[in-house]
């Protein structure tokens, strides 16, 4: 190629002696082709050796010559400095990252370590250790937080100590109060036992004024008494006495029940006996009139106007003639004729609408006479049975169902009647409290 431009043979020989091929061979590469086509550029491609080179080329504007100027350098050689620079940058970057990590770790440790210490102290405090140590000593926000936390711990410690002192004081007061209450309880139990003993003794005294069923059966072959006090002692009582051929029997309801009623019952029982023995009375109406005077004298002797008294159904039965005389204070007498078992067969003899005792519109009691036949039955009672609350609706039993109940069982033997009436009462009462004393007497002529 250099021969074409007039280079001498000696020069060409010298070039060959230097083992160079410059100008001695045809070079046709991607760069020469682009340059010959008029392009000027710099690019990387494989040269005639098959080695990747960085080439810069440009066509020469010489008329009559299709020459180009081109400079090639191996890519590895061209970018060797860049590789070194890259490696240096990477090395510096890695070192910088490591420095940042170390600095961050040291910085974070300075923050997290006191926070962990505060966390540990808070857990100990939450677990009840009010003496937990708080050892964070810093002048920054964490130090302020630690100081506040310590102040809170001290406040809680003082509060707990105050509460312990208050609790100890309360325990002492409770112990003292408990001791006082126990003494009062023991005293109350002692007094209560005395009261119960007194009531039990009063019950025995009251039982002593009641006629025994054996004594009553000596006078009547077929008789029952259904007697159910509301309390240990009762304001209701039944009474019986004999005078010649006559037997007097009564069902009495005194003012109140329990101990007050029992006290009135003693007055009533003694008064009835006085009417028979002391005043020699036998007519029921005369007895009630005299009993009224006795009750008034007993309870109004001091002029206080006490209204204690009693409702009573009192009858006298002549065992020779079967003549029954009756007088009542607010309570009636029921008569069931022989072989009658319906409510229409129950005859009611009403008592006077006034009690035995103080009453503003007092009048003499009415005496009723009824001739009975053998097999007829009479019933005397107080209001406790009819006034009992019970059933599904918790209402009073009332007198109409009570009358029907007696009529239904009137032909049974008296003891069976008592059992039947007692069962009916308990079934009606159910879980309700008994509201009043109950006294019911049945006698078959």
mmCIF file of C-alpha atoms in Angstrom, residues 9 21 36 44 155 236 259 270 395:
data_model
loop_
_atom_site.group_PDB
_atom_site.id
_atom_site.type_symbol
_atom_site.label_atom_id
_atom_site.label_comp_id
_atom_site.label_asym_id
_atom_site.label_seq_id
_atom_site.Cartn_x
_atom_site.Cartn_y
_atom_site.Cartn_z
ATOM 1 C CA UNK A 9 12.164 0.078 -1.792
ATOM 2 C CA UNK A 21 3.337 -4.518 8.892
ATOM 3 C CA UNK A 36 -14.408 5.667 3.702
ATOM 4 C CA UNK A 44 -15.484 -0.069 19.842
ATOM 5 C CA UNK A 155 -43.941 8.945 93.730
ATOM 6 C CA UNK A 236 -105.442 -17.678 118.354
ATOM 7 C CA UNK A 259 -96.045 -12.847 121.855
ATOM 8 C CA UNK A 270 -108.891 -16.624 132.042
ATOM 9 C CA UNK A 395 -104.304 -14.213 96.310
#
